[in-house]
Short mmCIF file of C-alpha atoms in Angstrom, two decimals:
data_model
loop_
_atom_site.label_atom_id
_atom_site.label_comp_id
_atom_site.label_asym_id
_atom_site.label_seq_id
_atom_site.Cartn_x
_atom_site.Cartn_y
_atom_site.Cartn_z
CA ILE A 12 140.50 134.10 91.81
CA ILE A 13 137.79 133.58 89.27
CA THR A 14 136.58 137.02 87.81
CA VAL A 15 139.92 138.63 87.19
CA PRO A 16 141.79 135.81 85.45
CA ALA A 17 138.75 134.50 83.54
CA GLY A 18 137.54 138.09 82.51
CA GLY A 19 140.94 139.48 81.76
CA GLY A 20 142.16 136.41 80.00
CA GLY A 21 138.97 135.91 77.90
CA THR A 22 139.00 139.52 76.91
CA PHE A 23 142.59 139.50 75.81
CA LEU A 24 142.38 135.95 74.02
CA GLY A 25 139.25 137.11 72.20
CA GLY A 26 140.83 140.14 70.68
CA TYR A 27 143.99 138.19 69.94
CA LEU A 28 142.16 135.49 68.08
CA VAL A 29 140.34 137.78 65.91
CA LYS A 30 143.59 139.41 64.92
CA LYS A 31 145.64 136.30 64.54
CA LEU A 32 142.94 134.34 62.52
CA HIS A 33 142.14 137.34 60.40
CA LEU A 34 138.33 136.70 60.86
CA SER A 35 135.91 138.35 58.57
CA CYS A 36 132.80 139.93 59.97
CA SER A 37 130.70 136.72 59.54
CA GLY A 38 133.50 134.79 61.08
CA ILE A 39 133.58 137.07 64.10
CA ILE A 40 129.84 136.63 64.58
CA LYS A 41 130.14 132.91 64.32
CA PHE A 42 132.93 133.09 66.92
CA CYS A 43 130.81 135.10 69.34
CA LEU A 44 127.86 132.67 68.84
CA PHE A 45 130.01 129.64 69.69
CA ALA A 46 131.52 131.39 72.71
CA THR A 47 128.10 132.44 73.99
CA ILE A 48 126.88 128.72 73.54
CA PHE A 49 129.73 127.38 75.45
CA ALA A 50 129.19 129.99 78.26
CA ALA A 51 125.53 128.96 78.41
CA LEU A 52 126.42 125.23 78.67
CA PHE A 53 128.77 125.74 81.56
CA THR A 54 126.09 127.57 83.58
CA VAL A 55 125.17 124.05 84.90
CA CYS A 56 127.48 125.02 87.76
CA PHE A 57 124.63 127.08 89.26
CA PHE A 58 122.65 123.86 89.59
CA LEU A 59 125.04 122.43 92.06
CA SER A 60 124.37 122.66 95.72
CA CYS A 61 125.60 121.42 99.01
CA PRO A 62 123.36 120.26 101.83
CA ASN A 63 122.77 122.94 104.50
CA LEU A 64 124.81 122.67 107.66
CA THR A 65 122.85 121.21 110.55
CA PHE A 66 121.59 124.43 112.44
CA ALA A 67 119.76 124.11 115.68
CA GLY A 68 116.22 125.52 115.50
CA VAL A 69 116.54 126.20 111.69
CA THR A 70 117.41 123.15 109.69
CA ALA A 71 117.27 120.67 112.56
CA PRO A 72 115.75 120.67 116.05
CA TYR A 73 117.63 120.94 119.29
CA PHE A 74 118.70 117.42 120.40
CA PRO A 75 117.86 115.87 117.04
CA HIS A 76 118.64 112.40 118.15
CA GLU A 77 116.23 112.60 121.04
CA ASN A 78 113.51 114.90 119.57
CA LEU A 79 110.57 113.21 118.04
CA ASP A 80 109.98 116.09 115.74
CA SER A 81 113.34 115.60 114.08
CA ARG A 82 111.56 113.55 111.45
CA ALA A 83 110.12 116.70 110.02
CA TYR A 84 113.57 117.97 109.29
CA ALA A 85 114.94 114.73 107.89
CA HIS A 86 115.40 114.09 104.11
CA THR A 87 114.39 117.47 103.06
CA THR A 88 114.67 117.01 99.24
CA GLU A 89 111.96 119.33 97.97
CA PRO A 90 113.10 122.80 96.92
CA ARG A 91 111.28 124.60 99.62
CA ASP A 92 111.19 122.12 102.46
CA LEU A 93 113.55 124.08 104.74
CA TYR A 94 111.49 127.28 104.11
CA TYR A 95 108.37 125.74 105.49
CA LEU A 96 110.02 124.01 108.56
CA PRO A 97 109.30 125.66 111.88
CA LYS A 98 112.11 127.98 112.98
CA ASN A 99 112.54 128.31 116.68
CA LEU A 100 115.83 129.25 118.20
CA ASP A 101 114.48 129.05 121.77
CA ASN A 102 114.40 125.76 123.66
CA ALA A 103 113.97 124.54 127.13
CA CYS A 104 117.81 124.27 127.31
CA ASN A 105 118.29 128.00 126.79
CA ASP A 106 115.05 129.56 128.00
CA ARG A 107 116.66 131.05 131.16
CA CYS A 108 119.29 132.85 129.05
CA ALA A 109 117.03 135.51 127.51
CA CYS A 110 119.07 135.25 124.22
CA SER A 111 118.73 138.13 121.65
CA ARG A 112 118.72 137.41 117.94
CA ARG A 113 120.42 140.66 117.26
CA ASN A 114 123.79 139.17 118.31
CA TYR A 115 124.67 136.58 115.62
CA GLU A 116 127.74 134.71 116.84
CA PRO A 117 127.58 131.18 115.31
CA ILE A 118 129.45 128.45 117.08
CA CYS A 119 130.01 124.77 116.18
CA GLY A 120 129.16 122.27 118.89
CA ALA A 121 130.89 119.09 119.52
CA ASP A 122 127.62 117.38 118.39
CA GLY A 123 128.33 118.74 114.84
CA ILE A 124 125.45 121.20 115.04
CA MET A 125 125.66 124.91 114.48
CA TYR A 126 124.16 127.26 117.05
CA TYR A 127 123.03 130.80 116.53
CA SER A 128 125.22 132.10 119.48
CA PRO A 129 126.81 130.75 122.70
CA CYS A 130 123.77 131.97 124.46
CA HIS A 131 121.39 129.97 122.35
CA ALA A 132 123.61 126.84 122.98
CA GLY A 133 123.21 127.47 126.73
CA CYS A 134 126.95 127.94 127.26
CA SER A 135 127.96 129.45 130.61
CA GLU A 136 131.74 129.60 130.32
CA GLU A 137 133.94 131.13 127.60
CA ILE A 138 137.59 130.65 127.29
CA ASN A 139 139.87 132.81 125.03
CA LEU A 140 142.50 130.93 123.14
CA GLU A 141 145.16 132.48 120.90
CA ASN A 142 143.14 131.91 117.66
CA ALA A 143 139.57 131.26 118.85
CA LYS A 144 137.15 131.00 121.68
CA VAL A 145 135.92 127.78 123.13
CA TYR A 146 132.88 127.35 125.39
CA ARG A 147 132.03 124.87 128.24
CA ASP A 148 128.96 123.88 130.20
CA CYS A 149 126.63 124.27 127.24
CA THR A 150 123.23 122.97 128.29
CA CYS A 151 122.03 122.37 124.54
CA ILE A 152 125.01 120.28 123.53
CA ASN A 153 125.20 116.65 124.50
CA ALA A 154 128.85 116.10 123.41
CA THR A 155 132.36 117.33 124.27
CA PHE A 156 135.53 117.81 122.28
CA HIS A 157 138.39 116.21 124.02
CA GLY A 158 141.92 117.43 123.39
CA GLU A 159 143.13 116.65 119.81
CA THR A 160 139.69 115.30 118.76
CA GLY A 161 138.40 118.85 118.40
CA PRO A 162 139.22 121.42 115.73
CA LEU A 163 141.52 123.26 118.04
CA TYR A 164 144.60 121.94 120.03
CA GLY A 165 145.50 122.94 123.49
CA GLY A 166 142.02 123.77 124.52
CA GLY A 167 141.41 120.72 126.65
CA SER A 168 137.88 119.63 126.79
CA TYR A 169 135.12 122.04 125.68
CA ASP A 170 131.56 121.83 124.22
CA ALA A 171 131.83 124.32 121.28
CA VAL A 172 134.00 126.69 119.36
CA ASN A 173 133.38 129.95 117.61
CA THR A 174 133.85 128.59 114.13
CA MET A 175 131.56 127.34 111.45
CA CYS A 176 131.11 123.59 111.47
CA GLN A 177 132.95 121.90 108.52
CA SER A 178 130.86 120.98 105.51
CA GLN A 179 131.33 117.47 104.08
CA CYS A 180 130.42 118.75 100.61
CA ASP A 181 133.05 118.25 97.90
CA HIS A 182 131.40 120.18 95.03
CA LEU A 183 133.31 123.44 95.51
CA TRP A 184 136.11 122.65 93.12
CA ILE A 185 133.66 121.58 90.43
CA PHE A 186 131.76 124.86 90.91
CA VAL A 187 134.92 126.87 90.75
CA VAL A 188 136.14 125.24 87.54
CA LEU A 189 132.70 125.55 85.79
CA CYS A 190 132.25 129.09 87.01
CA PHE A 191 135.70 130.08 85.67
CA LEU A 192 134.73 128.63 82.20
CA VAL A 193 131.39 130.56 82.28
CA MET A 194 133.28 133.84 82.93
CA PHE A 195 135.96 132.98 80.40
CA PHE A 196 133.72 132.23 77.44
CA THR A 197 131.49 135.07 78.34
CA PHE A 198 134.38 137.63 78.12
CA LEU A 199 135.90 135.82 75.22
CA ALA A 200 133.08 137.23 73.03
CA THR A 201 133.31 140.88 74.26
CA MET A 202 136.07 142.16 72.05
CA PRO A 203 135.01 140.16 68.93
CA ALA A 204 131.52 141.55 69.40
CA LEU A 205 132.77 145.00 69.61
CA SER A 206 134.90 144.50 66.46
CA ALA A 207 131.81 143.03 64.63
CA THR A 208 129.76 146.04 65.48
CA LEU A 209 132.40 148.50 64.28
CA ARG A 210 132.77 146.54 61.08
CA CYS A 211 128.98 146.17 60.31
CA VAL A 212 128.24 149.94 60.26
CA HIS A 213 129.41 152.91 58.23
CA ASP A 214 132.29 154.90 59.68
CA ASP A 215 130.09 157.89 60.45
CA GLN A 216 127.64 155.66 62.28
CA ARG A 217 130.03 153.80 64.61
CA SER A 218 129.57 155.97 67.65
CA PHE A 219 125.78 155.82 67.24
CA ALA A 220 125.89 151.99 66.88
CA LEU A 221 128.02 151.63 70.00
CA GLY A 222 125.62 153.84 71.85
CA ILE A 223 122.58 151.79 70.81
CA GLN A 224 124.44 148.64 71.64
CA TRP A 225 125.36 149.71 75.20
CA ILE A 226 121.71 151.12 75.81
CA LYS A 227 120.44 147.59 75.05
CA VAL A 228 123.10 145.96 77.34
CA ARG A 229 122.13 148.33 80.18
CA VAL A 230 118.35 148.16 79.75
CA LEU A 231 118.14 144.37 79.19
CA GLY A 232 121.09 143.30 81.32
CA THR A 233 123.11 145.29 83.79
CA ILE A 234 120.19 147.41 85.25
CA PRO A 235 117.43 144.85 85.85
CA ALA A 236 119.66 141.78 86.45
CA PRO A 237 120.89 142.92 89.99
CA MET A 238 117.50 143.64 91.11
CA ILE A 239 115.99 140.39 89.76
CA PHE A 240 118.70 138.14 91.05
CA GLY A 241 118.79 139.96 94.38
CA ARG A 242 114.99 139.25 94.79
CA LEU A 243 115.44 135.68 93.93
CA ILE A 244 118.28 135.12 96.31
CA ASP A 245 116.27 136.87 99.12
CA GLU A 246 113.50 134.39 98.39
CA THR A 247 115.79 131.53 99.30
CA CYS A 248 116.51 132.94 102.83
CA ILE A 249 115.38 130.82 105.62
CA LEU A 250 116.74 132.91 108.58
CA TRP A 251 116.88 136.67 108.83
CA GLN A 252 118.80 138.54 111.48
CA GLU A 253 116.75 140.82 113.60
CA SER A 254 117.60 144.49 113.62
CA SER A 255 116.85 147.36 115.85
CA CYS A 256 114.41 148.72 113.28
CA ASP A 257 111.04 147.10 112.42
CA ASP A 258 112.55 145.59 109.26
CA HIS A 259 114.72 142.47 109.20
CA GLY A 260 118.54 142.80 108.83
CA ALA A 261 120.80 140.58 106.69
CA CYS A 262 120.08 137.00 105.66
CA LEU A 263 121.97 134.54 107.85
CA VAL A 264 121.11 131.18 106.42
CA TYR A 265 119.98 130.41 102.73
CA ASP A 266 118.18 127.28 101.51
CA ASN A 267 121.07 125.85 99.40
CA ALA A 268 118.81 123.37 97.50
CA PHE A 269 116.25 126.00 96.55
CA MET A 270 118.90 128.48 95.51
CA SER A 271 120.19 126.00 92.88
CA LYS A 272 116.78 125.44 91.30
#
């Protein structure tokens, strides 16, 4: 939705404008400079963030309205607040269930809180519907969906459903638009930059110039960037899935506020 139209459209338009406007070499370089500046300005999209969903034992305690420790989870505005909060998926309401963290099956409770799995929510009854599963008799959930008040119809009353809780954040469309513009202006400069490189060197040095250019792109950009950004993204993880090996598995929950810093 973003990469293909923005990348393809920007690449095509960049080459078309160079030809249509009959830009000189200096004009092409200025064009690339302005396109890069606009792309850099629109990177403000990466500073947008939505609050984390309320996740029992991770971003909020079990029974947050009754638990005195819930104040430790409230108003977490500092970048790493969620990282330092205690993570405990076990509670008195599910201590008899012997739940395993290897089975990640998130459910949304009628109390608006996410749970790691039906087991961690203390659910004892599972009902299969046509498009989802609902759960009843969940000892960790002090609320119940009734008929059409829940996210599913025809399920009667139930305590939880195997879907993610709905986020109230409305920043997604802003992020999509800004991210599209970042990609568009980034690719807008690709063909003009290639044209400028070929025009700035002698005919017998064009292959060598392109080789040097792409070596710099690889060494300074496409090779280290995935490793650096991967490391930074991993640093924002606040809940890892347990695996059968000694090492942890995939990240399940990220600290959205810290990721946007």
